[in-house]
mmCIF file with all atom_site columns, C-alpha atoms and ligand atoms in Angstrom:
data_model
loop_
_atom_site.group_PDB
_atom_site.id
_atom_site.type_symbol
_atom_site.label_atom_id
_atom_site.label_alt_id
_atom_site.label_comp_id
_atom_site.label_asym_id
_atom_site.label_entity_id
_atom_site.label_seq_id
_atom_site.pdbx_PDB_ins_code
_atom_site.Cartn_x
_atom_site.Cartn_y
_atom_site.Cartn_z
_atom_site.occupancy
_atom_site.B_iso_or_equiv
_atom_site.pdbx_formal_charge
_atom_site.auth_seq_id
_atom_site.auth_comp_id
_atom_site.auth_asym_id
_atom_site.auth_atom_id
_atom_site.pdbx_PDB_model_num
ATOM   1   C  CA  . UNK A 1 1   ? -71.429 45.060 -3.722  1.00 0.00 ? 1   UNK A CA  1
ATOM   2   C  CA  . UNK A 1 2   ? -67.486 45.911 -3.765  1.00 0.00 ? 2   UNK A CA  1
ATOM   3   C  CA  . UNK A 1 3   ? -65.273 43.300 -1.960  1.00 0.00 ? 3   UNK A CA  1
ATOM   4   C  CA  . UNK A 1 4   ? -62.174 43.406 -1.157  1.00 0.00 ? 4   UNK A CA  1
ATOM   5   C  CA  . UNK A 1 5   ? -59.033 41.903 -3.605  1.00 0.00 ? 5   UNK A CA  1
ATOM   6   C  CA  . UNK A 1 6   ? -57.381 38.912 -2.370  1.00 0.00 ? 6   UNK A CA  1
ATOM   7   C  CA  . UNK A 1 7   ? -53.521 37.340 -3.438  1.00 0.00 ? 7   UNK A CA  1
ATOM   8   C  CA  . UNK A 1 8   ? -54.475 33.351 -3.145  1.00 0.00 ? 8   UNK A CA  1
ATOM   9   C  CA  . UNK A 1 9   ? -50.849 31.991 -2.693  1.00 0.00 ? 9   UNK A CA  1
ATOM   10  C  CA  . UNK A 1 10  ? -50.014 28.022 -2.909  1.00 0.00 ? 10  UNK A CA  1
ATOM   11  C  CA  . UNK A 1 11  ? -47.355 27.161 -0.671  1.00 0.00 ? 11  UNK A CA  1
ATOM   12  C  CA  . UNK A 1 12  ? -44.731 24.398 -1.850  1.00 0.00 ? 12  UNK A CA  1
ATOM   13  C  CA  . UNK A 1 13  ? -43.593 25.743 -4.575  1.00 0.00 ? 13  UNK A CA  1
ATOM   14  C  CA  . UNK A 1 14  ? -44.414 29.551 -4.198  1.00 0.00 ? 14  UNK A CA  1
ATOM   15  C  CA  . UNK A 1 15  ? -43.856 30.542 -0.885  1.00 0.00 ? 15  UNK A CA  1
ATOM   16  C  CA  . UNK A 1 16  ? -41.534 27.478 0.306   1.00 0.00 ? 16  UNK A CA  1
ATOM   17  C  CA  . UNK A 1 17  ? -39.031 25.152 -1.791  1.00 0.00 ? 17  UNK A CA  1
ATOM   18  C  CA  . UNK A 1 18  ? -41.138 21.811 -2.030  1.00 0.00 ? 18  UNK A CA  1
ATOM   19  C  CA  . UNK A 1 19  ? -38.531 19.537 -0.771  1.00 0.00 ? 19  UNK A CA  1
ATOM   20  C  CA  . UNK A 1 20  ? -41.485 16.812 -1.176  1.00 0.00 ? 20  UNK A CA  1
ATOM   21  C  CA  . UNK A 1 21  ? -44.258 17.311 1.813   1.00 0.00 ? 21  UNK A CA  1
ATOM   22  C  CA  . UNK A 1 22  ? -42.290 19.867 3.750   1.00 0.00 ? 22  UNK A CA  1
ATOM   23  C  CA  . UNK A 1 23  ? -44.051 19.690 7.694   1.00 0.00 ? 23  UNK A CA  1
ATOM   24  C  CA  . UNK A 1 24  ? -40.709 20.186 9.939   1.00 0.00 ? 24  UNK A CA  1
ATOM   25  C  CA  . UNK A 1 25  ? -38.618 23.380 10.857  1.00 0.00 ? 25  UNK A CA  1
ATOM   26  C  CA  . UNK A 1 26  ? -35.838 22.421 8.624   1.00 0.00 ? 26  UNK A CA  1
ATOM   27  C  CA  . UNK A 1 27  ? -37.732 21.942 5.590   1.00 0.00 ? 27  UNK A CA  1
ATOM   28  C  CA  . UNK A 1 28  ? -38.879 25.429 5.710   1.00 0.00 ? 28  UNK A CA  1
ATOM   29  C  CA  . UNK A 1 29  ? -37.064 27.156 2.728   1.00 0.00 ? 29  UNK A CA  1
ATOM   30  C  CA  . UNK A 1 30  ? -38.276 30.591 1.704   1.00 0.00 ? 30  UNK A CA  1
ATOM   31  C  CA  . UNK A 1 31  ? -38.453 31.175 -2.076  1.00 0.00 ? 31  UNK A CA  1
ATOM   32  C  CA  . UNK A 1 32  ? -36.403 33.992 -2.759  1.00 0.00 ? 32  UNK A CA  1
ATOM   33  C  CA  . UNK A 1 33  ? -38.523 37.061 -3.015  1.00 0.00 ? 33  UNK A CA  1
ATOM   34  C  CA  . UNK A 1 34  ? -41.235 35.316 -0.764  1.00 0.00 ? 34  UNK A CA  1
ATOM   35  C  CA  . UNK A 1 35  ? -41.555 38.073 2.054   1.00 0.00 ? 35  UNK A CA  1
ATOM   36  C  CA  . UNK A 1 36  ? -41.308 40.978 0.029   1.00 0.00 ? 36  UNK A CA  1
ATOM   37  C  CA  . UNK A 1 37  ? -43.781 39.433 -2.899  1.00 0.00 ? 37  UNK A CA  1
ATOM   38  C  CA  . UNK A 1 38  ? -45.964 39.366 -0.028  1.00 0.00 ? 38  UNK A CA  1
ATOM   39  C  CA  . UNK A 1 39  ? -45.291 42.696 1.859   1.00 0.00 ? 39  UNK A CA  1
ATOM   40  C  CA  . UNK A 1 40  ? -45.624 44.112 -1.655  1.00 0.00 ? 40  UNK A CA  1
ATOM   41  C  CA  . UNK A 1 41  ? -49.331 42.279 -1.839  1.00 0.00 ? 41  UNK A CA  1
ATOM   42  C  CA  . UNK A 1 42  ? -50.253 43.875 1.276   1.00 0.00 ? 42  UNK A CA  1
ATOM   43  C  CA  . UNK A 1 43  ? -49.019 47.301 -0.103  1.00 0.00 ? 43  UNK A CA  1
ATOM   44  C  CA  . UNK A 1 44  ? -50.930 47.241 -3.337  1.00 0.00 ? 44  UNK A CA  1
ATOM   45  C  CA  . UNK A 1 45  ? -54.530 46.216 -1.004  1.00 0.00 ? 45  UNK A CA  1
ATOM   46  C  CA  . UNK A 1 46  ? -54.584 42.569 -1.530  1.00 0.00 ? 46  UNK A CA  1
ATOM   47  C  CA  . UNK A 1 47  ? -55.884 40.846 1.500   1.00 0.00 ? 47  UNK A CA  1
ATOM   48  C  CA  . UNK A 1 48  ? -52.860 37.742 1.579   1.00 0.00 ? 48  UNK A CA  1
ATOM   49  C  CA  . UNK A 1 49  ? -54.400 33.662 1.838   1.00 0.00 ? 49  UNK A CA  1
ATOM   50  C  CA  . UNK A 1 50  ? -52.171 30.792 1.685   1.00 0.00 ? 50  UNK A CA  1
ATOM   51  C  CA  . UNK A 1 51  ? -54.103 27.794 -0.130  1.00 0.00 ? 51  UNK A CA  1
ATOM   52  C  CA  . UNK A 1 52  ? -52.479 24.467 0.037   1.00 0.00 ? 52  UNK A CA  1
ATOM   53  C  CA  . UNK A 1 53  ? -52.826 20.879 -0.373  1.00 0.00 ? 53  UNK A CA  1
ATOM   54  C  CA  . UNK A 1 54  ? -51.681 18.931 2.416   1.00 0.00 ? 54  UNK A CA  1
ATOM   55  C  CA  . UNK A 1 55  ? -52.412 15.433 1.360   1.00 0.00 ? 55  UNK A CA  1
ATOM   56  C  CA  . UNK A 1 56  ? -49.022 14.159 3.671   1.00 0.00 ? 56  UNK A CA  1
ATOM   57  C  CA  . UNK A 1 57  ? -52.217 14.880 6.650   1.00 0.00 ? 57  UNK A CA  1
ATOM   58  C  CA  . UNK A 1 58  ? -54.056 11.946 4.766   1.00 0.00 ? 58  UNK A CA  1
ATOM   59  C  CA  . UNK A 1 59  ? -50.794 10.091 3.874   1.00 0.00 ? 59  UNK A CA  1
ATOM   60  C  CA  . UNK A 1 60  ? -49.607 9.554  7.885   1.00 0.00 ? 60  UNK A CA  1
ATOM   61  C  CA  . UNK A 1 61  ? -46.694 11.356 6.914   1.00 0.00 ? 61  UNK A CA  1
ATOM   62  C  CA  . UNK A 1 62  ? -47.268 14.318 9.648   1.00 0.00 ? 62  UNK A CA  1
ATOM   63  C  CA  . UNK A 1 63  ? -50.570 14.878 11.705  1.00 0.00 ? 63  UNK A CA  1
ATOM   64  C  CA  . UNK A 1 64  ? -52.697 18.211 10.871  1.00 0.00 ? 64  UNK A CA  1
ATOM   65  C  CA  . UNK A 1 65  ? -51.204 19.514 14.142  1.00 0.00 ? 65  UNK A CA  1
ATOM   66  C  CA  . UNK A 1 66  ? -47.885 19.616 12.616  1.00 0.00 ? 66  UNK A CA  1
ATOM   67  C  CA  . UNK A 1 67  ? -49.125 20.914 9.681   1.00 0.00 ? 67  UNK A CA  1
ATOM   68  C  CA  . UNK A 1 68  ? -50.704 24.102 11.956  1.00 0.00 ? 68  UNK A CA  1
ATOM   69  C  CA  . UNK A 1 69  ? -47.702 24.587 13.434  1.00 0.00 ? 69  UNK A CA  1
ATOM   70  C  CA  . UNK A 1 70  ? -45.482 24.365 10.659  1.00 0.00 ? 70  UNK A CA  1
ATOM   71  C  CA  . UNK A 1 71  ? -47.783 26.832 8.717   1.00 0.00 ? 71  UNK A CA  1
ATOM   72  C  CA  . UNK A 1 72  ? -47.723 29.054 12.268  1.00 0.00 ? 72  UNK A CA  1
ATOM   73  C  CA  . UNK A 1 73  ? -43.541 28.951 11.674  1.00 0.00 ? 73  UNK A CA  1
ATOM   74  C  CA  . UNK A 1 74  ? -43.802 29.927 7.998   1.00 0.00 ? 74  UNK A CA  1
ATOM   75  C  CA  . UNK A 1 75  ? -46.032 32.717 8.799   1.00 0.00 ? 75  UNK A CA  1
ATOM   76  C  CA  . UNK A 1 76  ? -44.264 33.778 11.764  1.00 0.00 ? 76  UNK A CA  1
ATOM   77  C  CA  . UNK A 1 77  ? -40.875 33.772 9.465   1.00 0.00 ? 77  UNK A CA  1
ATOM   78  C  CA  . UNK A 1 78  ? -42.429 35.362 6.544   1.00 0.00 ? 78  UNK A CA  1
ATOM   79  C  CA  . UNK A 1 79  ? -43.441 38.519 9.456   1.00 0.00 ? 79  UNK A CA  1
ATOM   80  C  CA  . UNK A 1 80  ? -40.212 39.156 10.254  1.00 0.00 ? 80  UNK A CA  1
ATOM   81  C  CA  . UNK A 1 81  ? -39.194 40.280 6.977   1.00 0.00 ? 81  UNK A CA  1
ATOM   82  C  CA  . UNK A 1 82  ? -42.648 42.088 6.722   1.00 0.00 ? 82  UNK A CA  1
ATOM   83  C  CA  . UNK A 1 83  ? -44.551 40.073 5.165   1.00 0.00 ? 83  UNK A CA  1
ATOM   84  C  CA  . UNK A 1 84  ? -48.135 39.643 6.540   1.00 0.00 ? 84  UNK A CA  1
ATOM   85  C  CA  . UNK A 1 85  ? -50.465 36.484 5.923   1.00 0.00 ? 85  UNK A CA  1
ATOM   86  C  CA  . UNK A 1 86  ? -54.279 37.147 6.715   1.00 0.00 ? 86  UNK A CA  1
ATOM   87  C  CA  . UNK A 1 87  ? -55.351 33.947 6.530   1.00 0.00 ? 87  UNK A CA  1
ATOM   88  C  CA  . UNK A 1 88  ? -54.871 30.123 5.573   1.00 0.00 ? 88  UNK A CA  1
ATOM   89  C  CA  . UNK A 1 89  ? -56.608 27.203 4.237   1.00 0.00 ? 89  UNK A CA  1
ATOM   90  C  CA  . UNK A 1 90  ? -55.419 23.877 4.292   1.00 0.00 ? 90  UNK A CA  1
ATOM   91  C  CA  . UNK A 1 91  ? -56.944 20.887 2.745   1.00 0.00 ? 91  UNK A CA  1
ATOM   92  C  CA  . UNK A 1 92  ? -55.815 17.458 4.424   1.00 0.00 ? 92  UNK A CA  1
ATOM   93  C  CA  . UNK A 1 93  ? -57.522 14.974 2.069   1.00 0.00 ? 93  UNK A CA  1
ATOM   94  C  CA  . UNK A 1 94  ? -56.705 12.789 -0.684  1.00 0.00 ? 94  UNK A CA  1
ATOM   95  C  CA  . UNK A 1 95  ? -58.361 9.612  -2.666  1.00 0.00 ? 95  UNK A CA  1
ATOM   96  C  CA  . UNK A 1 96  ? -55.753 7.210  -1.196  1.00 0.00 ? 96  UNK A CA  1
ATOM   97  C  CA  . UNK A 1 97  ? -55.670 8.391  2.331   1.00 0.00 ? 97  UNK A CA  1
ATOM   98  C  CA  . UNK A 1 98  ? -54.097 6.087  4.936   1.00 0.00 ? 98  UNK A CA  1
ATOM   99  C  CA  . UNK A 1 99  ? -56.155 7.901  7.431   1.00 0.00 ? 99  UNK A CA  1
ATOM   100 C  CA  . UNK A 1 100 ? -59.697 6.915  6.618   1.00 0.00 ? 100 UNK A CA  1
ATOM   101 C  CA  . UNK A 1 101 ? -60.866 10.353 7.913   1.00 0.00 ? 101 UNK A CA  1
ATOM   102 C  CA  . UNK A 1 102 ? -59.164 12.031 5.262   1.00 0.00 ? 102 UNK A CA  1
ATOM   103 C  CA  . UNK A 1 103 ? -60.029 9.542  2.733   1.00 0.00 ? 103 UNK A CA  1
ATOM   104 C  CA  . UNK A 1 104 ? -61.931 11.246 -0.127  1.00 0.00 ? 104 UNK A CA  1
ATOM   105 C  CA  . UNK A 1 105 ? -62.541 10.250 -3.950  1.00 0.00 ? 105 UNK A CA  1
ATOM   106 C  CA  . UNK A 1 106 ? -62.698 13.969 -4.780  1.00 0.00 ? 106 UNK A CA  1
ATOM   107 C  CA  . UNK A 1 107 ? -63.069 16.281 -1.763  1.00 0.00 ? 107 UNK A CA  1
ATOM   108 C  CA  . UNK A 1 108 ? -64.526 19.887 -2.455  1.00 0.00 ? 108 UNK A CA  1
ATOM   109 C  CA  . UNK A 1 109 ? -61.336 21.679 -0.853  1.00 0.00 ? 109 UNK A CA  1
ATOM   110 C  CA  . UNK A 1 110 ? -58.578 19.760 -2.824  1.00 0.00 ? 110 UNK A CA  1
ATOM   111 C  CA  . UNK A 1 111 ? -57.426 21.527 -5.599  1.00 0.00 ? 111 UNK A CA  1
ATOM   112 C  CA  . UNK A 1 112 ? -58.290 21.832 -8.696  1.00 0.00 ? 112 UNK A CA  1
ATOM   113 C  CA  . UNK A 1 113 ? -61.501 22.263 -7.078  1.00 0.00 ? 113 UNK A CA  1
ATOM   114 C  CA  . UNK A 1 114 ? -62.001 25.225 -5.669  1.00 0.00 ? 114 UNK A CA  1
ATOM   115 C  CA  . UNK A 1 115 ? -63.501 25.078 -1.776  1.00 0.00 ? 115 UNK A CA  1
ATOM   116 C  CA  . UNK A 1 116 ? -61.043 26.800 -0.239  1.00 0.00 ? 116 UNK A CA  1
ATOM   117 C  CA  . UNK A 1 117 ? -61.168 29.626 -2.145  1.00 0.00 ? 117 UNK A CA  1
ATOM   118 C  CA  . UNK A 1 118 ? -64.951 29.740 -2.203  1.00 0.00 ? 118 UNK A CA  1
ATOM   119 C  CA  . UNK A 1 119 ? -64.565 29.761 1.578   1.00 0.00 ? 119 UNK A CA  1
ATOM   120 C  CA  . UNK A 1 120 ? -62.178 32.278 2.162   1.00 0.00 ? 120 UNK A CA  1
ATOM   121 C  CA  . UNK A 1 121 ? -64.328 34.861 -0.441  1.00 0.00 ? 121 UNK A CA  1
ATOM   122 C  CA  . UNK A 1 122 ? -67.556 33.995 1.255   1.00 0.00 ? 122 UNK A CA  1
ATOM   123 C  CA  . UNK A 1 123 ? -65.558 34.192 4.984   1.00 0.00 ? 123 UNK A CA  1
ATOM   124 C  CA  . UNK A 1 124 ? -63.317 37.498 4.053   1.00 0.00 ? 124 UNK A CA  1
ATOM   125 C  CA  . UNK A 1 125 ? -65.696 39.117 1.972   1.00 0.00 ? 125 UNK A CA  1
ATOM   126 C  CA  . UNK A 1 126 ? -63.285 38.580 -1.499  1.00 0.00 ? 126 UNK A CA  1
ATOM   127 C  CA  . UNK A 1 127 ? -63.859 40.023 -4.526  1.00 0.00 ? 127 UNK A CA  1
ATOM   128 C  CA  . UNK A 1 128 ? -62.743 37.208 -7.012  1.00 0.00 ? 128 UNK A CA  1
ATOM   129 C  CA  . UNK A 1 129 ? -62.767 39.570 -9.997  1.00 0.00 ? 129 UNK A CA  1
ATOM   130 C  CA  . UNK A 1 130 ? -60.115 41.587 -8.482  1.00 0.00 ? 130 UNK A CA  1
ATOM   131 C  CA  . UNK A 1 131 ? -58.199 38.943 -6.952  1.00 0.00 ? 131 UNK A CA  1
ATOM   132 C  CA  . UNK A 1 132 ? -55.493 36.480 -8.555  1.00 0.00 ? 132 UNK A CA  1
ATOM   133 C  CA  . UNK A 1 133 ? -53.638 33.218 -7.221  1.00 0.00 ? 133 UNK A CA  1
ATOM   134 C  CA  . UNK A 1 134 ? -50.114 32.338 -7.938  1.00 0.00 ? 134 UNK A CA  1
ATOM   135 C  CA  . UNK A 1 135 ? -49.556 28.420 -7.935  1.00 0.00 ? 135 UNK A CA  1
ATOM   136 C  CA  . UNK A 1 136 ? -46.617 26.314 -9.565  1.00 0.00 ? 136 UNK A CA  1
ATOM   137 C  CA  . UNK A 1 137 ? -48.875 23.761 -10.638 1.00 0.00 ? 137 UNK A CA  1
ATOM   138 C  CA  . UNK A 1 138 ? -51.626 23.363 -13.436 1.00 0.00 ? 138 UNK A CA  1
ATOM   139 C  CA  . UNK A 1 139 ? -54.478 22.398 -10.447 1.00 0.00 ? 139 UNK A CA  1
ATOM   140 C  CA  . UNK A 1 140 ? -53.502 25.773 -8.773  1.00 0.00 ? 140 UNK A CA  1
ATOM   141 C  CA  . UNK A 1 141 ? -54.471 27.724 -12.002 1.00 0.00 ? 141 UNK A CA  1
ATOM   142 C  CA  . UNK A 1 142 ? -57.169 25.636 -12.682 1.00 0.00 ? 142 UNK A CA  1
ATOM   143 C  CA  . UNK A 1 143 ? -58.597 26.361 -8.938  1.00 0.00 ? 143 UNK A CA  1
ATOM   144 C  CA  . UNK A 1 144 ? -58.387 29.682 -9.337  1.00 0.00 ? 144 UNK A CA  1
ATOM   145 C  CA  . UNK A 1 145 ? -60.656 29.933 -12.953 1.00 0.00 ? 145 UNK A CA  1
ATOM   146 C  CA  . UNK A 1 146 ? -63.228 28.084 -11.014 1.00 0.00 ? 146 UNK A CA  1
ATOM   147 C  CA  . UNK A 1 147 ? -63.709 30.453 -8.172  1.00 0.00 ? 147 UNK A CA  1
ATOM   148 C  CA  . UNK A 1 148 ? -63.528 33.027 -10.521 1.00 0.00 ? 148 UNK A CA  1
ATOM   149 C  CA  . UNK A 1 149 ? -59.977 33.923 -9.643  1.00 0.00 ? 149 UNK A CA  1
ATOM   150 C  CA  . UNK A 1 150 ? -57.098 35.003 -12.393 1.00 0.00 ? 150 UNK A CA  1
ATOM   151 C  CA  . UNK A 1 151 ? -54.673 32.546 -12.111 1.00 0.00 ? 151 UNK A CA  1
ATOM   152 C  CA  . UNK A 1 152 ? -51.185 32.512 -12.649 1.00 0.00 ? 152 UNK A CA  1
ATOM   153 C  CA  . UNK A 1 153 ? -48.267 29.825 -13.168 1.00 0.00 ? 153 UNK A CA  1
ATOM   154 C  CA  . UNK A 1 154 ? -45.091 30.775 -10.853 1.00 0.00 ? 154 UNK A CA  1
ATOM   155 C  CA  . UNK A 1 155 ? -41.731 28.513 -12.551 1.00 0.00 ? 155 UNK A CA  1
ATOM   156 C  CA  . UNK A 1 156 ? -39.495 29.192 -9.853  1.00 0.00 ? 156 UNK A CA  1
ATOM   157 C  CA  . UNK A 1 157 ? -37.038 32.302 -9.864  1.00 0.00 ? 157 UNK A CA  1
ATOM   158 C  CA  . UNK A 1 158 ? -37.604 35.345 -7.795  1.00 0.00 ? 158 UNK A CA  1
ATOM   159 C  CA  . UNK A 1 159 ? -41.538 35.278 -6.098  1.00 0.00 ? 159 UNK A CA  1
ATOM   160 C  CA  . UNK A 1 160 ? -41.703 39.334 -5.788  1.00 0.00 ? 160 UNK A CA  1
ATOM   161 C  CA  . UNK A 1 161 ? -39.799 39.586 -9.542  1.00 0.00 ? 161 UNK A CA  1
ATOM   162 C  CA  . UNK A 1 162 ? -43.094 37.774 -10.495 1.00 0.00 ? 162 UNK A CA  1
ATOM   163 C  CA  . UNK A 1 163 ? -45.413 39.489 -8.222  1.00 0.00 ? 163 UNK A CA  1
ATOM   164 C  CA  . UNK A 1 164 ? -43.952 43.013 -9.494  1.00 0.00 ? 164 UNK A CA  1
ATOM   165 C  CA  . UNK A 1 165 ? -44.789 41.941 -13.443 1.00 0.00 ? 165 UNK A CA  1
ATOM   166 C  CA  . UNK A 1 166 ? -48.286 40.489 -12.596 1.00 0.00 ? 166 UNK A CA  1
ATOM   167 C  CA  . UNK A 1 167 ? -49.427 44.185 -10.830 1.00 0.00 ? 167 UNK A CA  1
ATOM   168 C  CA  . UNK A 1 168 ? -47.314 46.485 -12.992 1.00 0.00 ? 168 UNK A CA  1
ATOM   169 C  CA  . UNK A 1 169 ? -49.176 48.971 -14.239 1.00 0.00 ? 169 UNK A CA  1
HETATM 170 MG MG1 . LIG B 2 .   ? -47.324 23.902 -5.044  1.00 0.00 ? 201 LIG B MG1 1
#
């Protein structure tokens, strides 16, 4: 069975500047290189997937509605300088959730663990083996090597400088 290769991206941090649970218009902050890292994804095959932790949904900082739309902006934004997102995952919860429904000691779709991934192989027909995720944090990479995904630590700087030197060659 051949599937197809996939680009998991995080979002604060990769695609965005995480000014600390970014959810309104002005918070949105494009990483330098963010468009074309991702115009250059979609060049080289990859099918593009945000995955991101959104535990401000469980906090009460912002409601999951203003998360959707603020990920619809970012997408929308990222577009019109070419660069196509195919899909994105979102994961609400955390262990000290103000809103009991997103109140969850350890929930499957949090990263490190790796649900969302496993959901958007299984729903998009991914081939982990030739995909990779770029994350700026250690639970990024660590999602990643349990869906079966190469992943790889972005530390800020240019995102399609580091997209370039990951699929040199
Ligand atoms: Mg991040």
């Amino acid at each position: 069975m051949s599937g197809a290769p996939a680009a998991f991206l995080d979002r604060d941090g990769v695609l965005i500047e995480d000014c600390g649970y970014p959810h309104k218009p002005e918070h949105l902050v494009l990483i330098p290189g963010a468009a074309e890292a991702v115009r250059r994804l979609k060049s080289l095959g990859y099918l593009t997937v945000i995955v991101t932790n959104q535990s401000g949904v469980a906090r009460g900082l912002f409601t999951e509605d203003q998360m959707h739309d603020f990920n619809a902006l970012l997408i929308a934004q990222l577009a019109q300088d070419g660069g196509v997102i195919d899909a994105v995952y979102a994961a609400p919860y955390h262990a000290d959730a103000v809103i009991e429904r997103y109140r969850h000691p350890d929930h499957p779709d949090r990263k490190p663990n790796p649900g969302m991934l496993l959901r958007a192989i299984e729903e998009h027909g991914i081939d982990p083996s030739k995909s990779l995720m770029i994350g700026d944090q250690p639970t990024d990479v660590e999602a990643a090597r349990r869906a079966g995904v190469a992943g790889h630590l972005f530390k800020g700087d240019n995102l399609d400088a580091f997209v370039q030197s990951l699929t040199a060659g």
